Every structure is written in C-alpha cells, then in structure tokens.
Amino acid sequence: MEPRMDRRNLQLSLIQSLLAAPGSTEGWECFLAQLCDALHGSAARFIAHSLESEAALAANVSVAVHTDLVAIAEYQQHWGRYDPWRHAMSPDVRAGTVLVGDDLIARDRISRTAFYNEFGRKYETTQCLAGILEMSPGRISNISINRSDSGRRFSRRDADLLRQLMPHLRRAIDLHRRLSGVELLTA
C-alpha cells in the first residue's frame, strides 16, 4: 500500500504544479521539469499551439527542460522531418492519447535510423513517451518525455501516470489561453 500512496502523492504534486503553470513560461517549465524528473527523463518538451486568431497566437506555449538549445534547433531545422516516432504515429491519432515510443516502432528498428544514431544518442533522447492533447488543423498540443538508452524502458506505469495527467493538462491549456486573452484585452 505504501508505493501506491507514493504514486498518488506524486500525481497530486504534479497536478498542483500544473495548476500553477497557466499564465507564465516559468510555471510551465517548473511543471515540465517536475514531470520529467518524476519519469526519470533525460529531456522533455511541451508545445501548445493555436493558429486560430491573434489572441490564440499570443497564448502559445513552447517549453523544453533538460534539453540542449542546439538540440532544439537541430530538431526544428533538420531532424524533425526524420523523427521515426512521428512517422510511425497513425494520422488519425486522437486527443488524449498517450504513446510509448517502443509501441510505435520496435527498438531494433529505430536503432538502425540516422535519427537515432546521429541525433538521439548525441542528445540522450533515444526513448520517447508522448501525450497528444490537441490535434486539429487549427491546434496542436503535445507533451513528450525522453530517456537515453542507459535508462530503463518506458513502462505501462509511466504511460498511466501521463494518461492520468492528460485531462488536467487540457484544462491548464484552456486556462492559459483564457488568461492570455484577458491580458490582451486589458492591454
């Protein structure tokens, strides 16, 4: 019973941190760092983008923790188009889905890719756990946690923790957008 209580306390602590996130980049970074550490990640990224209006653009969030800025630039400029997890994801993936990289593409298959060998190993991001929060023509929001090969494989338990946070993440994104809208109106 003790490990279950620890897991519940961890979940509550993460929700508390998440509730403090809307409205500031620092809040999102704090939550993301706590989640990354809780999942023994080597890096994490959270993106919430809306293309629907000028106010929505102002409310976009893009934060990364434990991530080399050069890695982000390299991914955006080059490696993103070769991301095997992204290519293996079904085009009809639904919001609320949590994906474990090993379920999308077998480890022995991904380890033969240039993405894995030239990017993932270099930046210790050879494993992936991702949550799809929004996926539509006007909005995309997702969260991902990475591990290196030296870390244990992401498990169902890891995926379950992220899955339990998904509704709270969705509400936090909505709250963030509302707060940003109010700030624009008052300005």
PDB file of C-alpha atoms in Angstrom:
ATOM      1  CA  MET A   1       0.000   0.000   0.000  1.00  0.00           C
ATOM      2  CA  GLU A   2       2.899   2.369   0.630  1.00  0.00           C
ATOM      3  CA  PRO A   3       4.136   2.517  -3.036  1.00  0.00           C
ATOM      4  CA  ARG A   4       0.565   3.244  -4.173  1.00  0.00           C
ATOM      5  CA  MET A   5       0.348   6.177  -1.753  1.00  0.00           C
ATOM      6  CA  ASP A   6       3.709   7.462  -3.046  1.00  0.00           C
ATOM      7  CA  ARG A   7       2.347   7.297  -6.598  1.00  0.00           C
ATOM      8  CA  ARG A   8      -0.820   9.129  -5.544  1.00  0.00           C
ATOM      9  CA  ASN A   9       1.202  11.818  -3.747  1.00  0.00           C
ATOM     10  CA  LEU A  10       3.379  12.197  -6.840  1.00  0.00           C
ATOM     11  CA  GLN A  11       0.293  12.610  -9.016  1.00  0.00           C
ATOM     12  CA  LEU A  12      -1.184  15.206  -6.643  1.00  0.00           C
ATOM     13  CA  SER A  13       2.102  17.110  -6.524  1.00  0.00           C
ATOM     14  CA  LEU A  14       2.266  17.160 -10.321  1.00  0.00           C
ATOM     15  CA  ILE A  15      -1.341  18.394 -10.550  1.00  0.00           C
ATOM     16  CA  GLN A  16      -0.579  21.128  -8.024  1.00  0.00           C
ATOM     17  CA  SER A  17       2.424  22.230 -10.088  1.00  0.00           C
ATOM     18  CA  LEU A  18       0.335  22.066 -13.255  1.00  0.00           C
ATOM     19  CA  LEU A  19      -2.369  24.279 -11.756  1.00  0.00           C
ATOM     20  CA  ALA A  20       0.286  26.948 -11.124  1.00  0.00           C
ATOM     21  CA  ALA A  21       1.570  26.788 -14.722  1.00  0.00           C
ATOM     22  CA  PRO A  22      -1.005  28.768 -16.755  1.00  0.00           C
ATOM     23  CA  GLY A  23      -0.060  32.346 -17.376  1.00  0.00           C
ATOM     24  CA  SER A  24       3.727  32.084 -17.349  1.00  0.00           C
ATOM     25  CA  THR A  25       6.510  30.320 -19.185  1.00  0.00           C
ATOM     26  CA  GLU A  26       8.263  29.761 -15.852  1.00  0.00           C
ATOM     27  CA  GLY A  27       5.201  27.941 -14.497  1.00  0.00           C
ATOM     28  CA  TRP A  28       5.128  25.587 -17.483  1.00  0.00           C
ATOM     29  CA  GLU A  29       8.872  24.984 -17.191  1.00  0.00           C
ATOM     30  CA  CYS A  30       8.544  24.173 -13.473  1.00  0.00           C
ATOM     31  CA  PHE A  31       5.756  21.658 -14.122  1.00  0.00           C
ATOM     32  CA  LEU A  32       7.590  20.092 -17.067  1.00  0.00           C
ATOM     33  CA  ALA A  33      10.823  19.734 -15.076  1.00  0.00           C
ATOM     34  CA  GLN A  34       8.936  18.071 -12.223  1.00  0.00           C
ATOM     35  CA  LEU A  35       7.217  15.660 -14.630  1.00  0.00           C
ATOM     36  CA  CYS A  36      10.474  14.896 -16.443  1.00  0.00           C
ATOM     37  CA  ASP A  37      12.218  14.150 -13.136  1.00  0.00           C
ATOM     38  CA  ALA A  38       9.292  12.039 -11.891  1.00  0.00           C
ATOM     39  CA  LEU A  39       9.521   9.915 -15.039  1.00  0.00           C
ATOM     40  CA  HIS A  40      13.345   9.757 -14.883  1.00  0.00           C
ATOM     41  CA  GLY A  41      13.546  11.543 -18.212  1.00  0.00           C
ATOM     42  CA  SER A  42      16.639  12.989 -19.817  1.00  0.00           C
ATOM     43  CA  ALA A  43      14.662  15.737 -21.583  1.00  0.00           C
ATOM     44  CA  ALA A  44      11.078  16.942 -22.012  1.00  0.00           C
ATOM     45  CA  ARG A  45       9.120  19.243 -24.291  1.00  0.00           C
ATOM     46  CA  PHE A  46       5.636  20.780 -24.119  1.00  0.00           C
ATOM     47  CA  ILE A  47       4.016  22.571 -27.044  1.00  0.00           C
ATOM     48  CA  ALA A  48       0.539  24.120 -27.211  1.00  0.00           C
ATOM     49  CA  HIS A  49      -0.026  25.993 -30.461  1.00  0.00           C
ATOM     50  CA  SER A  50      -3.171  27.549 -31.844  1.00  0.00           C
ATOM     51  CA  LEU A  51      -3.363  29.187 -35.252  1.00  0.00           C
ATOM     52  CA  GLU A  52      -6.952  30.347 -34.892  1.00  0.00           C
ATOM     53  CA  SER A  53      -6.525  34.049 -34.037  1.00  0.00           C
ATOM     54  CA  GLU A  54      -4.019  36.668 -32.988  1.00  0.00           C
ATOM     55  CA  ALA A  55      -5.054  36.225 -29.349  1.00  0.00           C
ATOM     56  CA  ALA A  56      -4.547  32.471 -29.649  1.00  0.00           C
ATOM     57  CA  LEU A  57      -1.068  33.011 -31.090  1.00  0.00           C
ATOM     58  CA  ALA A  58      -0.173  35.091 -28.044  1.00  0.00           C
ATOM     59  CA  ALA A  59      -1.219  32.191 -25.817  1.00  0.00           C
ATOM     60  CA  ASN A  60       1.058  29.634 -27.474  1.00  0.00           C
ATOM     61  CA  VAL A  61       3.394  27.692 -25.204  1.00  0.00           C
ATOM     62  CA  SER A  62       6.662  26.079 -26.210  1.00  0.00           C
ATOM     63  CA  VAL A  63       8.934  24.962 -23.389  1.00  0.00           C
ATOM     64  CA  ALA A  64      11.692  22.416 -23.019  1.00  0.00           C
ATOM     65  CA  VAL A  65      13.628  21.267 -19.975  1.00  0.00           C
ATOM     66  CA  HIS A  66      16.921  19.422 -19.599  1.00  0.00           C
ATOM     67  CA  THR A  67      17.331  19.999 -23.334  1.00  0.00           C
ATOM     68  CA  ASP A  68      20.316  21.465 -25.117  1.00  0.00           C
ATOM     69  CA  LEU A  69      19.222  24.534 -27.121  1.00  0.00           C
ATOM     70  CA  VAL A  70      21.329  23.259 -30.021  1.00  0.00           C
ATOM     71  CA  ALA A  71      19.282  20.031 -29.989  1.00  0.00           C
ATOM     72  CA  ILE A  72      16.038  22.003 -30.291  1.00  0.00           C
ATOM     73  CA  ALA A  73      17.431  23.990 -33.215  1.00  0.00           C
ATOM     74  CA  GLU A  74      18.760  20.858 -34.945  1.00  0.00           C
ATOM     75  CA  TYR A  75      15.398  19.107 -34.476  1.00  0.00           C
ATOM     76  CA  GLN A  76      13.426  22.063 -35.858  1.00  0.00           C
ATOM     77  CA  GLN A  77      15.775  22.677 -38.774  1.00  0.00           C
ATOM     78  CA  HIS A  78      16.552  19.106 -39.792  1.00  0.00           C
ATOM     79  CA  TRP A  79      15.799  16.080 -37.629  1.00  0.00           C
ATOM     80  CA  GLY A  80      12.081  16.708 -37.068  1.00  0.00           C
ATOM     81  CA  ARG A  81      11.231  15.585 -40.594  1.00  0.00           C
ATOM     82  CA  TYR A  82      13.068  12.285 -39.944  1.00  0.00           C
ATOM     83  CA  ASP A  83      11.567  11.605 -36.490  1.00  0.00           C
ATOM     84  CA  PRO A  84      10.612   7.895 -36.696  1.00  0.00           C
ATOM     85  CA  TRP A  85       8.089   8.193 -33.849  1.00  0.00           C
ATOM     86  CA  ARG A  86       6.248  10.968 -35.643  1.00  0.00           C
ATOM     87  CA  HIS A  87       6.192   8.993 -38.895  1.00  0.00           C
ATOM     88  CA  ALA A  88       5.009   5.820 -37.143  1.00  0.00           C
ATOM     89  CA  MET A  89       2.106   7.625 -35.450  1.00  0.00           C
ATOM     90  CA  SER A  90      -1.278   6.980 -37.017  1.00  0.00           C
ATOM     91  CA  PRO A  91      -2.649  10.038 -38.861  1.00  0.00           C
ATOM     92  CA  ASP A  92      -5.960   9.614 -37.063  1.00  0.00           C
ATOM     93  CA  VAL A  93      -4.483   9.711 -33.548  1.00  0.00           C
ATOM     94  CA  ARG A  94      -6.964  11.239 -31.138  1.00  0.00           C
ATOM     95  CA  ALA A  95      -6.542  13.884 -28.489  1.00  0.00           C
ATOM     96  CA  GLY A  96      -5.952  12.306 -25.099  1.00  0.00           C
ATOM     97  CA  THR A  97      -3.785   9.513 -26.477  1.00  0.00           C
ATOM     98  CA  VAL A  98      -0.575   8.550 -24.675  1.00  0.00           C
ATOM     99  CA  LEU A  99       2.044   6.806 -26.786  1.00  0.00           C
ATOM    100  CA  VAL A 100       5.153   4.855 -25.815  1.00  0.00           C
ATOM    101  CA  GLY A 101       7.837   5.075 -28.494  1.00  0.00           C
ATOM    102  CA  ASP A 102       8.608   1.348 -28.277  1.00  0.00           C
ATOM    103  CA  ASP A 103       4.968   0.626 -29.191  1.00  0.00           C
ATOM    104  CA  LEU A 104       5.186   2.836 -32.268  1.00  0.00           C
ATOM    105  CA  ILE A 105       8.425   1.461 -33.648  1.00  0.00           C
ATOM    106  CA  ALA A 106      10.432  -1.530 -32.440  1.00  0.00           C
ATOM    107  CA  ARG A 107      13.680  -0.714 -30.644  1.00  0.00           C
ATOM    108  CA  ASP A 108      15.791  -2.775 -33.052  1.00  0.00           C
ATOM    109  CA  ARG A 109      14.230  -0.908 -35.990  1.00  0.00           C
ATOM    110  CA  ILE A 110      14.668   2.593 -34.576  1.00  0.00           C
ATOM    111  CA  SER A 111      18.266   1.856 -33.582  1.00  0.00           C
ATOM    112  CA  ARG A 112      19.124   1.491 -37.286  1.00  0.00           C
ATOM    113  CA  THR A 113      17.955   5.014 -38.178  1.00  0.00           C
ATOM    114  CA  ALA A 114      20.136   8.089 -38.648  1.00  0.00           C
ATOM    115  CA  PHE A 115      17.745   9.945 -36.328  1.00  0.00           C
ATOM    116  CA  TYR A 116      18.612   7.539 -33.506  1.00  0.00           C
ATOM    117  CA  ASN A 117      22.346   7.292 -34.204  1.00  0.00           C
ATOM    118  CA  GLU A 118      23.145  10.886 -35.150  1.00  0.00           C
ATOM    119  CA  PHE A 119      20.606  12.798 -33.082  1.00  0.00           C
ATOM    120  CA  GLY A 120      19.008  10.665 -30.341  1.00  0.00           C
ATOM    121  CA  ARG A 121      22.219   9.179 -28.974  1.00  0.00           C
ATOM    122  CA  LYS A 122      24.009  12.529 -29.148  1.00  0.00           C
ATOM    123  CA  TYR A 123      21.319  14.257 -27.040  1.00  0.00           C
ATOM    124  CA  GLU A 124      20.260  11.223 -24.929  1.00  0.00           C
ATOM    125  CA  THR A 125      16.749  11.148 -26.417  1.00  0.00           C
ATOM    126  CA  THR A 126      16.546   7.603 -27.744  1.00  0.00           C
ATOM    127  CA  GLN A 127      13.288   6.728 -25.956  1.00  0.00           C
ATOM    128  CA  CYS A 128      10.001   8.593 -26.041  1.00  0.00           C
ATOM    129  CA  LEU A 129       6.767   8.852 -24.056  1.00  0.00           C
ATOM    130  CA  ALA A 130       4.271  11.293 -25.562  1.00  0.00           C
ATOM    131  CA  GLY A 131       0.806  12.626 -24.878  1.00  0.00           C
ATOM    132  CA  ILE A 132      -1.340  14.162 -27.625  1.00  0.00           C
ATOM    133  CA  LEU A 133      -3.514  16.878 -26.089  1.00  0.00           C
ATOM    134  CA  GLU A 134      -4.896  18.526 -29.221  1.00  0.00           C
ATOM    135  CA  MET A 135      -4.676  17.507 -32.853  1.00  0.00           C
ATOM    136  CA  SER A 136      -6.683  19.531 -35.337  1.00  0.00           C
ATOM    137  CA  PRO A 137      -5.988  21.796 -38.313  1.00  0.00           C
ATOM    138  CA  GLY A 138      -6.064  24.871 -36.042  1.00  0.00           C
ATOM    139  CA  ARG A 139      -4.482  23.499 -32.874  1.00  0.00           C
ATOM    140  CA  ILE A 140      -1.719  21.141 -31.882  1.00  0.00           C
ATOM    141  CA  SER A 141      -0.612  20.438 -28.337  1.00  0.00           C
ATOM    142  CA  ASN A 142       1.619  17.652 -27.122  1.00  0.00           C
ATOM    143  CA  ILE A 143       3.985  16.728 -24.373  1.00  0.00           C
ATOM    144  CA  SER A 144       6.943  14.383 -24.651  1.00  0.00           C
ATOM    145  CA  ILE A 145       9.467  12.960 -22.250  1.00  0.00           C
ATOM    146  CA  ASN A 146      12.653  11.315 -23.459  1.00  0.00           C
ATOM    147  CA  ARG A 147      15.179   8.958 -21.949  1.00  0.00           C
ATOM    148  CA  SER A 148      18.567   7.755 -23.058  1.00  0.00           C
ATOM    149  CA  ASP A 149      19.470   4.135 -23.704  1.00  0.00           C
ATOM    150  CA  SER A 150      21.023   3.955 -20.247  1.00  0.00           C
ATOM    151  CA  GLY A 151      17.588   4.491 -18.655  1.00  0.00           C
ATOM    152  CA  ARG A 152      15.025   1.753 -18.237  1.00  0.00           C
ATOM    153  CA  ARG A 153      12.403   1.438 -20.972  1.00  0.00           C
ATOM    154  CA  PHE A 154       9.191   3.462 -20.552  1.00  0.00           C
ATOM    155  CA  SER A 155       6.591   1.210 -18.959  1.00  0.00           C
ATOM    156  CA  ARG A 156       2.800   0.988 -18.818  1.00  0.00           C
ATOM    157  CA  ARG A 157       3.069   2.524 -15.359  1.00  0.00           C
ATOM    158  CA  ASP A 158       4.890   5.546 -16.806  1.00  0.00           C
ATOM    159  CA  ALA A 159       2.254   5.859 -19.523  1.00  0.00           C
ATOM    160  CA  ASP A 160      -0.512   5.565 -16.914  1.00  0.00           C
ATOM    161  CA  LEU A 161       0.909   8.483 -14.926  1.00  0.00           C
ATOM    162  CA  LEU A 162       0.931  10.684 -18.017  1.00  0.00           C
ATOM    163  CA  ARG A 163      -2.534   9.432 -19.013  1.00  0.00           C
ATOM    164  CA  GLN A 164      -3.910  10.448 -15.585  1.00  0.00           C
ATOM    165  CA  LEU A 165      -2.472  13.950 -16.064  1.00  0.00           C
ATOM    166  CA  MET A 166      -3.921  14.445 -19.561  1.00  0.00           C
ATOM    167  CA  PRO A 167      -7.329  15.901 -18.534  1.00  0.00           C
ATOM    168  CA  HIS A 168      -5.580  18.270 -16.119  1.00  0.00           C
ATOM    169  CA  LEU A 169      -3.117  19.321 -18.819  1.00  0.00           C
ATOM    170  CA  ARG A 170      -6.008  20.023 -21.179  1.00  0.00           C
ATOM    171  CA  ARG A 171      -7.726  22.222 -18.574  1.00  0.00           C
ATOM    172  CA  ALA A 172      -4.462  24.027 -17.850  1.00  0.00           C
ATOM    173  CA  ILE A 173      -4.010  24.823 -21.560  1.00  0.00           C
ATOM    174  CA  ASP A 174      -7.554  26.218 -21.699  1.00  0.00           C
ATOM    175  CA  LEU A 175      -6.915  28.302 -18.588  1.00  0.00           C
ATOM    176  CA  HIS A 176      -3.625  29.554 -20.020  1.00  0.00           C
ATOM    177  CA  ARG A 177      -5.412  30.689 -23.188  1.00  0.00           C
ATOM    178  CA  ARG A 178      -8.121  32.456 -21.194  1.00  0.00           C
ATOM    179  CA  LEU A 179      -5.561  34.247 -19.035  1.00  0.00           C
ATOM    180  CA  SER A 180      -3.617  35.322 -22.115  1.00  0.00           C
ATOM    181  CA  GLY A 181      -6.834  36.595 -23.709  1.00  0.00           C
ATOM    182  CA  VAL A 182      -7.668  38.670 -20.639  1.00  0.00           C
ATOM    183  CA  GLU A 183      -4.145  40.130 -20.630  1.00  0.00           C
ATOM    184  CA  LEU A 184      -4.533  41.152 -24.282  1.00  0.00           C
ATOM    185  CA  LEU A 185      -7.909  42.770 -23.585  1.00  0.00           C
ATOM    186  CA  THR A 186      -6.607  44.768 -20.638  1.00  0.00           C
ATOM    187  CA  ALA A 187      -3.528  45.905 -22.613  1.00  0.00           C
TER     188      ALA A 187
END
